[in-house]
Tab-separated table of C-alpha atoms in Angstrom:
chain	number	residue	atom	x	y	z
A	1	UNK	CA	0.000	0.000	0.000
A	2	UNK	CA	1.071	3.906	-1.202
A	3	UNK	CA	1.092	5.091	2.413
A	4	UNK	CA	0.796	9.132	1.894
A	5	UNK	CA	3.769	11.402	3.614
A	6	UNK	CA	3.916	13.246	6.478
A	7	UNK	CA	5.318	15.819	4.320
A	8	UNK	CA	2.226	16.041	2.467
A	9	UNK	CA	-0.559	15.627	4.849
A	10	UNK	CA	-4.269	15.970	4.240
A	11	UNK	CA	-5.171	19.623	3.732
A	12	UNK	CA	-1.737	20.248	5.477
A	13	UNK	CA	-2.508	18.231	8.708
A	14	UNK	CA	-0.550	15.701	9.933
A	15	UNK	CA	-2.251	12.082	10.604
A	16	UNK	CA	-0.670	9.874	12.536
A	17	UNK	CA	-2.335	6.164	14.731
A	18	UNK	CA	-1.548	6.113	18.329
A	19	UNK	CA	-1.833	2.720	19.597
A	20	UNK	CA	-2.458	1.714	23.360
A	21	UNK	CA	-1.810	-1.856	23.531
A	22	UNK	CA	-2.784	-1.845	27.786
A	23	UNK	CA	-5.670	-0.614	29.433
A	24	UNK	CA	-6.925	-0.547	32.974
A	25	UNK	CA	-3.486	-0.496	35.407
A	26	UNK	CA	-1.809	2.073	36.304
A	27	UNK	CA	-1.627	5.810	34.467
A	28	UNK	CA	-1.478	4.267	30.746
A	29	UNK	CA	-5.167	5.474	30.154
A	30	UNK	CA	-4.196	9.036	30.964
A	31	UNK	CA	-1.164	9.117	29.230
A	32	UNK	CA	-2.735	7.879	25.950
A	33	UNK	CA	-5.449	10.431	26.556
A	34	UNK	CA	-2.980	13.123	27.193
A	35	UNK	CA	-1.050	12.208	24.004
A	36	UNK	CA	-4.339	12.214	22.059
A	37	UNK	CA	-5.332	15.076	23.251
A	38	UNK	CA	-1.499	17.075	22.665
A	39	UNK	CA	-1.803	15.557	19.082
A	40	UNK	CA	-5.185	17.273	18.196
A	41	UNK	CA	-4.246	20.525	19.861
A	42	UNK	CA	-0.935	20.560	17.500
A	43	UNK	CA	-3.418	20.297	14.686
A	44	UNK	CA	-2.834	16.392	13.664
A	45	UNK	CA	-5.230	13.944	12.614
A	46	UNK	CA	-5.120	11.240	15.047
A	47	UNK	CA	-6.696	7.444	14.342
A	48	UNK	CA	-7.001	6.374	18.312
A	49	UNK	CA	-6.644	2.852	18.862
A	50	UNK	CA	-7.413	1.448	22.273
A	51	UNK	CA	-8.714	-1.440	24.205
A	52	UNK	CA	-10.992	0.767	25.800
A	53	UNK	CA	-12.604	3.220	23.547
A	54	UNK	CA	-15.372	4.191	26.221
A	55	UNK	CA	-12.602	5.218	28.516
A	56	UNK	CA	-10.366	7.512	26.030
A	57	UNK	CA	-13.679	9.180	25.223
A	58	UNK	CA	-14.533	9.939	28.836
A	59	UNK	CA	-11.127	11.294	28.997
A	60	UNK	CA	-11.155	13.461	26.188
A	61	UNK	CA	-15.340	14.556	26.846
A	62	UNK	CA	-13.656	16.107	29.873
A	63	UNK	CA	-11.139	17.855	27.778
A	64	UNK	CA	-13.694	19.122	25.744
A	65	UNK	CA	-11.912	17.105	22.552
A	66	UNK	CA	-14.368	14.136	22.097
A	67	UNK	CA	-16.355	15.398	19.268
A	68	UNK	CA	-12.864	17.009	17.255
A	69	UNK	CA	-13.445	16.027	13.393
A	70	UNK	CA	-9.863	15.684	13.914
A	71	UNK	CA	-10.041	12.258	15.723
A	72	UNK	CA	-11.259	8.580	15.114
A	73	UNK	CA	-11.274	5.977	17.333
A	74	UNK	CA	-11.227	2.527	15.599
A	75	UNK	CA	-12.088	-0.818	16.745
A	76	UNK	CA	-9.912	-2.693	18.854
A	77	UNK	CA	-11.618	-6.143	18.104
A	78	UNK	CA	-10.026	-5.972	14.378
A	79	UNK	CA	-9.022	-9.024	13.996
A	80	UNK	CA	-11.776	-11.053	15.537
A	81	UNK	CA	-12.701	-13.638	13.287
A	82	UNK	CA	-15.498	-13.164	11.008
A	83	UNK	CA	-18.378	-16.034	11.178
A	84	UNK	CA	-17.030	-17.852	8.103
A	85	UNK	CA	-13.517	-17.902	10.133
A	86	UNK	CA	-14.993	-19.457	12.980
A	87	UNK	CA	-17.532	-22.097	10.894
A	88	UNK	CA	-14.526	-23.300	8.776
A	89	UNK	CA	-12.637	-23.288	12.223
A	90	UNK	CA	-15.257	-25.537	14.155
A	91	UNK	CA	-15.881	-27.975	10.803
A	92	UNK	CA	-11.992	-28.414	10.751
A	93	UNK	CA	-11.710	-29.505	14.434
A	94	UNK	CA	-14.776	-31.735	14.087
A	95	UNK	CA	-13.133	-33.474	11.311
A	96	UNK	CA	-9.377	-33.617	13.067
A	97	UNK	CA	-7.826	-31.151	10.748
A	98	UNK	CA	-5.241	-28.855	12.356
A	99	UNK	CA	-6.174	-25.084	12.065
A	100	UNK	CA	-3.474	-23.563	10.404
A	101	UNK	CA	-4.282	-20.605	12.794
A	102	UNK	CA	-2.073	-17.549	11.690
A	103	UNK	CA	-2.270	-16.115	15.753
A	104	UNK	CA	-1.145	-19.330	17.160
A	105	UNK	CA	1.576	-18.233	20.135
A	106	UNK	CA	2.857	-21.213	21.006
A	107	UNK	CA	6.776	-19.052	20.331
A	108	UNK	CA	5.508	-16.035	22.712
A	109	UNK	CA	6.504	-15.817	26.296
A	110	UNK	CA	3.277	-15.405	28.140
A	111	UNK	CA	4.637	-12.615	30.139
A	112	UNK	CA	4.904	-10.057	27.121
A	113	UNK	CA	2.548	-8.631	24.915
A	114	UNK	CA	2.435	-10.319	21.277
A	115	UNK	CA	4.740	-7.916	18.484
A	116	UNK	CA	2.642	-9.822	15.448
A	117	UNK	CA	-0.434	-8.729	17.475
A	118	UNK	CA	0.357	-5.041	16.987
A	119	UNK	CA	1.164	-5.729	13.610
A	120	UNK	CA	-1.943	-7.338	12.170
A	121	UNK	CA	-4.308	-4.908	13.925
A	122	UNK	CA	-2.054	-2.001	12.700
A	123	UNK	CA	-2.070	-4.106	9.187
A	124	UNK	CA	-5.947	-4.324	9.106
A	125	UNK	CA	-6.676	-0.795	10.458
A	126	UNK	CA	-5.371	0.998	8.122
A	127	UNK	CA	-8.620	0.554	5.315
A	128	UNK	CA	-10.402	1.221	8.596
A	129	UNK	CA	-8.817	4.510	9.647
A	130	UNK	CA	-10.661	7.798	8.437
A	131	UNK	CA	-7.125	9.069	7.239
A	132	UNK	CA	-4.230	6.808	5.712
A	133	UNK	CA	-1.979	7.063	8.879
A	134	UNK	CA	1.678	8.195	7.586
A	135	UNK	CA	3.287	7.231	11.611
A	136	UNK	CA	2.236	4.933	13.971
A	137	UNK	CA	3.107	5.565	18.040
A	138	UNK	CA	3.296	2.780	20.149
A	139	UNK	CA	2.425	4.282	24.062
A	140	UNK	CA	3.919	1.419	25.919
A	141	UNK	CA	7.175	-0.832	24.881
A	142	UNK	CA	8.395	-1.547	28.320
A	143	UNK	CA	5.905	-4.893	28.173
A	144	UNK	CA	7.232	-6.002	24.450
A	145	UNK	CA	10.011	-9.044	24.367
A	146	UNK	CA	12.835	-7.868	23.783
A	147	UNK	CA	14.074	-10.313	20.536
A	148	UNK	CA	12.665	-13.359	18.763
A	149	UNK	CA	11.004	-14.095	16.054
A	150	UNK	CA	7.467	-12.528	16.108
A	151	UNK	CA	9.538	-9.014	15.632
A	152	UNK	CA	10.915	-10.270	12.300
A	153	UNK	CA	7.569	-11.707	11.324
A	154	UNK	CA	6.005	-7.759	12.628
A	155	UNK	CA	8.812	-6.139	10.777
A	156	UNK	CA	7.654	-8.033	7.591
A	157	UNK	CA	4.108	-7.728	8.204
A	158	UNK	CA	4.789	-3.799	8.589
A	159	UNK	CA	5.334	-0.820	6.383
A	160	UNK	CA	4.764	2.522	8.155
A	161	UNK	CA	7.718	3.899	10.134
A	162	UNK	CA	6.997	3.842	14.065
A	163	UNK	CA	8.293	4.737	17.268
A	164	UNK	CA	6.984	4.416	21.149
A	165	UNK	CA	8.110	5.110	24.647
A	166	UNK	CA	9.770	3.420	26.933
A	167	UNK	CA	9.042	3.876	30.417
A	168	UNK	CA	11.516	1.503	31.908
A	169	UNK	CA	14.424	1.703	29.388
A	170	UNK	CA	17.206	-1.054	29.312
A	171	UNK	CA	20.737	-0.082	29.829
A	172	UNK	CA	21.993	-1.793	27.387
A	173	UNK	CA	19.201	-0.674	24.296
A	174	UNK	CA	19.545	-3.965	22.798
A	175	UNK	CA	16.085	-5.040	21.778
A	176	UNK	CA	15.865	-6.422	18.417
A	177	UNK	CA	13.345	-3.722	17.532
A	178	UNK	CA	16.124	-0.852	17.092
A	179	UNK	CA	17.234	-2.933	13.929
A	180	UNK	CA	14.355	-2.117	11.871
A	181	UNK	CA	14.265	0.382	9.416
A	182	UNK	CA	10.616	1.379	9.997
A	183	UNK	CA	11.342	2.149	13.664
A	184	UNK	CA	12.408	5.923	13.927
A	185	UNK	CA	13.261	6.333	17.529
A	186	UNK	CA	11.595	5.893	21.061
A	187	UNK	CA	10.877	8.392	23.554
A	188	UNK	CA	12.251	7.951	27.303
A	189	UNK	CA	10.931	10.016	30.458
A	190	UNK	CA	15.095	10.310	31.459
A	191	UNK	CA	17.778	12.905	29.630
A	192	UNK	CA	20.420	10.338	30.543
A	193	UNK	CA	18.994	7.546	28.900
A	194	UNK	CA	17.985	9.462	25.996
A	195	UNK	CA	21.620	10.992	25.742
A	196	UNK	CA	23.062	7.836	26.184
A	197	UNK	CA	20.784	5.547	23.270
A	198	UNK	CA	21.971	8.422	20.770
A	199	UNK	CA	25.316	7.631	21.197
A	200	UNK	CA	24.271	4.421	20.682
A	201	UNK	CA	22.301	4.858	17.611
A	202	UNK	CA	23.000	7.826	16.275
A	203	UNK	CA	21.107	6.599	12.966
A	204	UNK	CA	17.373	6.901	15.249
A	205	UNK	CA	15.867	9.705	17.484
A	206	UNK	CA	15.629	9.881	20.827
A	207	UNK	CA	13.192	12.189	22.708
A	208	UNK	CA	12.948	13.063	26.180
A	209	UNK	CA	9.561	13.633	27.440
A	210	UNK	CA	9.022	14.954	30.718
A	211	UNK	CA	6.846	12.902	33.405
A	212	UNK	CA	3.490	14.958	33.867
A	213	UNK	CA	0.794	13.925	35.297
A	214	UNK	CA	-3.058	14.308	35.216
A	215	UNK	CA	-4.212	17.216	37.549
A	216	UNK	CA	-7.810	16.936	37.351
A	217	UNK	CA	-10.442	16.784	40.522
A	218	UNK	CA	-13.823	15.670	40.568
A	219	UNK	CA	-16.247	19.064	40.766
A	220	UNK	CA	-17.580	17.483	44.419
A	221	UNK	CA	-15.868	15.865	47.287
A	222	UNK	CA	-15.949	12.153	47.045
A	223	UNK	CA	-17.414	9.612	49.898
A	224	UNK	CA	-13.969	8.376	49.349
A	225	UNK	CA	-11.983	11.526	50.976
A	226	UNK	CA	-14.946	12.027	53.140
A	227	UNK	CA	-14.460	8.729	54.545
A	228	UNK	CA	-10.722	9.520	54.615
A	229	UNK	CA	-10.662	12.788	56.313
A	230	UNK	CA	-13.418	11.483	58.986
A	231	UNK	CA	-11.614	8.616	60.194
A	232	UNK	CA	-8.002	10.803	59.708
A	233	UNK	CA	-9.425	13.216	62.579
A	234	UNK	CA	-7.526	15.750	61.800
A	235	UNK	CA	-4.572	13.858	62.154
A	236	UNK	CA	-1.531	14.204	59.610
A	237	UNK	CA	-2.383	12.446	56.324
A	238	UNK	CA	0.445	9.950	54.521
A	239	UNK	CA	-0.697	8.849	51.176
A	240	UNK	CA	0.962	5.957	49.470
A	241	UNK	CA	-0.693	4.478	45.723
A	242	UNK	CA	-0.786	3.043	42.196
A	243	UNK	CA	0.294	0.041	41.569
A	244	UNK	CA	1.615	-1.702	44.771
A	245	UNK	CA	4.360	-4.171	44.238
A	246	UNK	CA	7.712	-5.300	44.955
A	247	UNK	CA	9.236	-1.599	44.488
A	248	UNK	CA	6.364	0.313	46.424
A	249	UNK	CA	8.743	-0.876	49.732
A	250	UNK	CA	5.850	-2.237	51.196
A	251	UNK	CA	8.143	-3.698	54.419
A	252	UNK	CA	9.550	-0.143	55.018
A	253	UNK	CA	5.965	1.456	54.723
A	254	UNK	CA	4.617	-0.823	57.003
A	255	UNK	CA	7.146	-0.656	59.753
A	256	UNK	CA	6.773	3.425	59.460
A	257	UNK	CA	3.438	3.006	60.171
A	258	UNK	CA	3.964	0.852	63.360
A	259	UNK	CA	6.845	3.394	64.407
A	260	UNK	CA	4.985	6.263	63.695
A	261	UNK	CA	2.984	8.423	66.311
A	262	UNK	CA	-0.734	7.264	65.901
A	263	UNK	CA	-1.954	10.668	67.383
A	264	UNK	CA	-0.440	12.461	64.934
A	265	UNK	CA	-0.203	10.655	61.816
A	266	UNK	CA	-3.086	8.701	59.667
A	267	UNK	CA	-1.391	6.723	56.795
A	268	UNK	CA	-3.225	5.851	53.254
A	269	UNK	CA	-2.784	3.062	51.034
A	270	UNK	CA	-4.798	2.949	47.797
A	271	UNK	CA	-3.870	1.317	44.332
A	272	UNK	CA	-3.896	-2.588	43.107
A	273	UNK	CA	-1.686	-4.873	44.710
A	274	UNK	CA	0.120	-7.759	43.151
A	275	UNK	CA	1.884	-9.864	46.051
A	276	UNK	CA	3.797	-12.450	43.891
A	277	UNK	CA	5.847	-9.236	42.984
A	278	UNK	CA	6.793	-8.604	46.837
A	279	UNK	CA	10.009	-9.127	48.523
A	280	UNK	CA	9.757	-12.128	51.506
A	281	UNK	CA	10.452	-9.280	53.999
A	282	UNK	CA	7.269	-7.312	52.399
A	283	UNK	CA	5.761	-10.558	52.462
A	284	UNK	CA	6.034	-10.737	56.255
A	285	UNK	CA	5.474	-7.353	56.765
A	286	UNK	CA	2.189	-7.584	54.963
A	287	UNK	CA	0.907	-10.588	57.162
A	288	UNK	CA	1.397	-8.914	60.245
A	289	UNK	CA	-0.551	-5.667	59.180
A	290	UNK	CA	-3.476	-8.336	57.739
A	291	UNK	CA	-3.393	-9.731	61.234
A	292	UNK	CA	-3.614	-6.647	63.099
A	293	UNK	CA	-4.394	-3.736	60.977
A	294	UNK	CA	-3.845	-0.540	63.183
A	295	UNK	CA	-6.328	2.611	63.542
A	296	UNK	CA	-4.118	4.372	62.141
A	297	UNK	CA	-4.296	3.170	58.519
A	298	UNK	CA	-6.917	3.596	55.420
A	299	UNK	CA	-5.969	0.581	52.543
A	300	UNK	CA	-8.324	0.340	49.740
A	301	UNK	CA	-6.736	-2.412	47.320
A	302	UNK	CA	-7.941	-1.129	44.070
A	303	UNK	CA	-6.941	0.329	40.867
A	304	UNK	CA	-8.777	3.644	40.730
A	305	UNK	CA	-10.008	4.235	36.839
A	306	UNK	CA	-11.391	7.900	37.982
A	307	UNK	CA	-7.646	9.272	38.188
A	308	UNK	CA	-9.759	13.166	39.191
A	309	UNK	CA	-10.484	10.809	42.578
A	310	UNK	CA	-6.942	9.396	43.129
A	311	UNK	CA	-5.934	13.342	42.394
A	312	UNK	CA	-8.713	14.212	44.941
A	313	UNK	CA	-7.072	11.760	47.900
A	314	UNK	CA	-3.942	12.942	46.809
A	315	UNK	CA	-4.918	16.601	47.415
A	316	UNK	CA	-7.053	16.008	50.787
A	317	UNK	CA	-3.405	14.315	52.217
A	318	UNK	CA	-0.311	15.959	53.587
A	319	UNK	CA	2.478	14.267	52.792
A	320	UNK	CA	3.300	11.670	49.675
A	321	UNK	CA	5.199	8.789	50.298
A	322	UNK	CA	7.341	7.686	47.187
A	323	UNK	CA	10.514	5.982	49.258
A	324	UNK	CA	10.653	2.846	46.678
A	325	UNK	CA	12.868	0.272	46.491
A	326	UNK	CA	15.603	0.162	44.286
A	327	UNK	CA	13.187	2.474	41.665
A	328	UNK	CA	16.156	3.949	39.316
A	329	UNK	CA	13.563	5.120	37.068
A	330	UNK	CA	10.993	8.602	36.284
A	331	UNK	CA	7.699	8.629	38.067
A	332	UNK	CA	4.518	10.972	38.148
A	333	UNK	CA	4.371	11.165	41.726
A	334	UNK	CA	6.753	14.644	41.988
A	335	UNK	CA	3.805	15.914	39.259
A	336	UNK	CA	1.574	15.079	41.753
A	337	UNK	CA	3.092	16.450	44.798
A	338	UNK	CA	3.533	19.639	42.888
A	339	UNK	CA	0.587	19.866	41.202
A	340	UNK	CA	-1.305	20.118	44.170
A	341	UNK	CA	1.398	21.542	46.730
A	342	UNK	CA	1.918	18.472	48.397
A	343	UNK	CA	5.621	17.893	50.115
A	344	UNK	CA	7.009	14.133	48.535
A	345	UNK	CA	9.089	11.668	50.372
A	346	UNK	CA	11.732	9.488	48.184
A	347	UNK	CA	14.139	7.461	48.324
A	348	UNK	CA	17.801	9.065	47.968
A	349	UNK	CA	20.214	8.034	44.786
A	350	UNK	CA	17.911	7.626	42.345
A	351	UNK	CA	16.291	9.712	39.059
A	352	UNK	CA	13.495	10.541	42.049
A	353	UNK	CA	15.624	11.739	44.604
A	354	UNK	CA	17.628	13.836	42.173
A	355	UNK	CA	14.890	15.548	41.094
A	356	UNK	CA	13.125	16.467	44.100
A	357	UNK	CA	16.655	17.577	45.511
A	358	UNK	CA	17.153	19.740	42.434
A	359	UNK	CA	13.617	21.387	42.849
A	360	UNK	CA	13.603	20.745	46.860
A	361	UNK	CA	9.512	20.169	46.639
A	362	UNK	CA	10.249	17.104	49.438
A	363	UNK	CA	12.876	15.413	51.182
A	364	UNK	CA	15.220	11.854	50.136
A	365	UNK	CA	15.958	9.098	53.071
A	366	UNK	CA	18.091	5.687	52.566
A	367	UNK	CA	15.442	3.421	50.827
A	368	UNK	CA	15.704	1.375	54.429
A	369	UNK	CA	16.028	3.371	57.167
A	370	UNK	CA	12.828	3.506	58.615
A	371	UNK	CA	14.236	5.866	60.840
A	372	UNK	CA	15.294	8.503	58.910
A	373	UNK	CA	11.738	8.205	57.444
A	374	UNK	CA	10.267	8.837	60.626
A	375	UNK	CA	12.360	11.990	60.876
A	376	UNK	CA	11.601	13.583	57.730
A	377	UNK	CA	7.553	12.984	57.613
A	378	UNK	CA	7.881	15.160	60.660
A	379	UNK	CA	9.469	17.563	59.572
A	380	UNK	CA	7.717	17.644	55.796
A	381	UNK	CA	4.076	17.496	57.842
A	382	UNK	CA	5.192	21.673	58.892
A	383	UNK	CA	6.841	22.144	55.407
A	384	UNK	CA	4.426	22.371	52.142
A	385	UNK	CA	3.835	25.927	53.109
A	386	UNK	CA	7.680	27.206	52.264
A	387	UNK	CA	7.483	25.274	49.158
A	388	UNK	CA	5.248	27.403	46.891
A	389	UNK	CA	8.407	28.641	44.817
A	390	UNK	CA	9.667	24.984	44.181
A	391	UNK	CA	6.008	24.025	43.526
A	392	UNK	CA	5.731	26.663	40.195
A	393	UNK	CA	9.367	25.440	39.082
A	394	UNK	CA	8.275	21.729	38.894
A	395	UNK	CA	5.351	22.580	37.267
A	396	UNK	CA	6.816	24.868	34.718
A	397	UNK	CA	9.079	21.835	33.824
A	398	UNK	CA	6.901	19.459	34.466
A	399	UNK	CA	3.763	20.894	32.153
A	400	UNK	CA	1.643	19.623	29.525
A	401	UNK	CA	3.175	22.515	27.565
A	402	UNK	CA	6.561	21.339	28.030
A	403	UNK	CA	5.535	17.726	26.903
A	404	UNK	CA	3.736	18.445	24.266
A	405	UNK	CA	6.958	20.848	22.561
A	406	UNK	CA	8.887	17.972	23.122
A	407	UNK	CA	6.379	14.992	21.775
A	408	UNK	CA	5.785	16.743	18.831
A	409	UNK	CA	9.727	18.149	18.056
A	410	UNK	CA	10.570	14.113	17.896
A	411	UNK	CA	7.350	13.459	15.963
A	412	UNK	CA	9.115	15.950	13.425
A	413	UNK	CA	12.586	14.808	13.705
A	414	UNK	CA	11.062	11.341	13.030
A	415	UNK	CA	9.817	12.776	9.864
A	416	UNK	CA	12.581	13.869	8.709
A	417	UNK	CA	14.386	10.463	9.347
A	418	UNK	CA	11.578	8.690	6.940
């Protein structure tokens, strides 16, 4: 197929097909909407593709983008078989033939998403899409395999140049993917990183994108923070969330909590949890808090789709604690604690700590010492009110303005790579 340049777009627009290959964990759903929405604001043509349609909608609806002539959303269910697929299908197994089923993934680690997958519905969206789509984005690589042979079969399956982002980059930038011609470059939320895979590759681009977050609130208090602020008693609030697991230092949280004056401080845990990530000392940690869960502690185990009510528990607490474990990578919990003035707790060493250090919105303690914890929630629970300066700085830096000058400079670098 005659795919039709970026160079020459439709009545001088650009079109481009985002693709979200994950919905429902974690911040992905914002992000895509966030990219969407940056897209349509620069003026592209964007074909959305997402597992869940109904939520990018909502997303953009409160954006005021959901009825842009600019955008179409296309069906994720693609390559569902049509009913003579599935009769010739069901006639074959009655009669002992072997499908010779084209999505068979016996050669695909279960742990990763499928490369041939994105592929074929990329392949068979593109007669779909209300504009021939000249790039294709990919908003999360981190949960790709790395090599084998389902990226040779999706590099000769595809013909549009791509790129994605990474949000937990490699240090080595060895995936197979970086071999193909069609890929242009990858985005990373670290300068470093991106610094470092140009050296690399000088031949692709690399784009840093800064880590912003959603700052949205719901227009009236939840029962949620209601609940919250009753039972906090006007106690100190200490909110930990997302998604719990092994790095979220689970056995450090929970022996803060113990340490931690009950009078003064009221700690909050909200976000999906998945134990067979946790360390055996987190492990322990969290049996002894599910046999004896003190007053002092709110845990709702659940991924939050509303992110305007995770904002709003967010905003109603007083301190954010982000000491993780061995966590070398960006996160949107300094956008958070900036956007809404909110001191942040991390741990010291890492991308994190470095950044609150350089903008001094919250304090870094040894990932372990529980101790030195203890110290600095006391001191940050007196402290968000000297921090208005550092506040505005992160969130200059940290804007959707800055991320969307950046997204769209590599989009046009990429371009000019085709």
């Amino acid at each position: 197929m005659n795919h039709l340049s970026m160079t020459q777009p439709i009545s001088g627009l650009p079109s481009i097909l985002l693709y979200n290959p994950i919905s429902g964990h974690g911040h992905l759903d914002s992000w895509n909407a966030m990219f969407v929405s940056i897209l349509l604001d620069a003026g592209w043509r964007v074909n959305a593709m997402t597992p869940d349609a109904q939520d990018l909608m909502q997303r953009l609806k409160s954006k005021n983008q959901a009825r842009l002539e600019r955008l179409y959303v296309l069906d994720w269910n693609v390559l569902r078989p049509s009913f003579t697929q599935r009769v010739l299908g069901r006639l074959q197994r009655m009669i002992g033939i072997q499908s010779r089923d084209q999505n068979n993934t016996k050669d695909l680690d279960p742990r990763f998403l499928d490369p041939l997958e994105f592929g074929r519905r990329i392949n068979a969206s593109i007669k779909k899409c209300k504009w021939p789509p000249s790039f294709v984005f990919n908003m999360y690589m981190d949960m790709y395999p790395s090599e084998g042979a389902r990226w040779l079969q999706f590099e000769n399956l595809n013909t549009l140049p791509w790129a994605g982002i990474r949000f937990v980059p490699t240090p080595e930038h060895s995936e197979i993917y970086y071999t193909q011609t069609a890929l242009k470059g990858m985005c990373f939320l670290d300068e470093g990183v991106c610094e470092q895979a140009q050296r690399i590759m000088p031949d692709k681009v690399f784009g840093y994108l800064p880590d912003i977050t959603e700052n949205a609130l719901p227009l009236t208090e939840s029962a949620l923070v209601r609940e919250i602020k009753d039972k906090a008693r006007g106690r100190k609030i200490i909110f930990m969330g997302g998604t719990i697991g092994g790095n979220k230092n689970l056995a450090s949280w929970y022996q803060l909590i113990h340490q931690a004056d009950a009078r003064a401080f009221y700690f909050v845990q909200i976000g999906e949890m998945f134990e067979n990530t946790l360390t055996p000392e987190d492990v322990l940690e969290l049996a002894r808090m599910k046999k004896q869960c003190p007053e002092n502690l709110y845990i709702k185990l659940e991924y939050l789709p509303d992110e305007a009510m995770f904002n709003e528990v967010i905003r109603a607490s007083d301190i954010i604690f982000a000491v993780y474990r061995n966590f070398k990578i960006s996160s949107n919990m300094p956008g958070k604690a900036a956007a809404f003035n909110i001191p942040i707790l991390v741990a010291e060493g890492y991308l994190m700590g470095d950044r609150v250090s350089k903008y001094g919105i919250g304090l870094t303690v040894p990932e372990h010492d529980v101790g030195a914890m203890m110290g600095a929630i006391s001191t940050l629970a007196h402290a968000s009110g000297s921090m208005t300066t550092q506040f505005e700085a992160y969130r200059r830096d940290f804007s959707i303005q800055a991320l969307s000058e950046r997204f769209t400079d590599f989009l046009k670098k990429c371009v000019s790579n085709v």
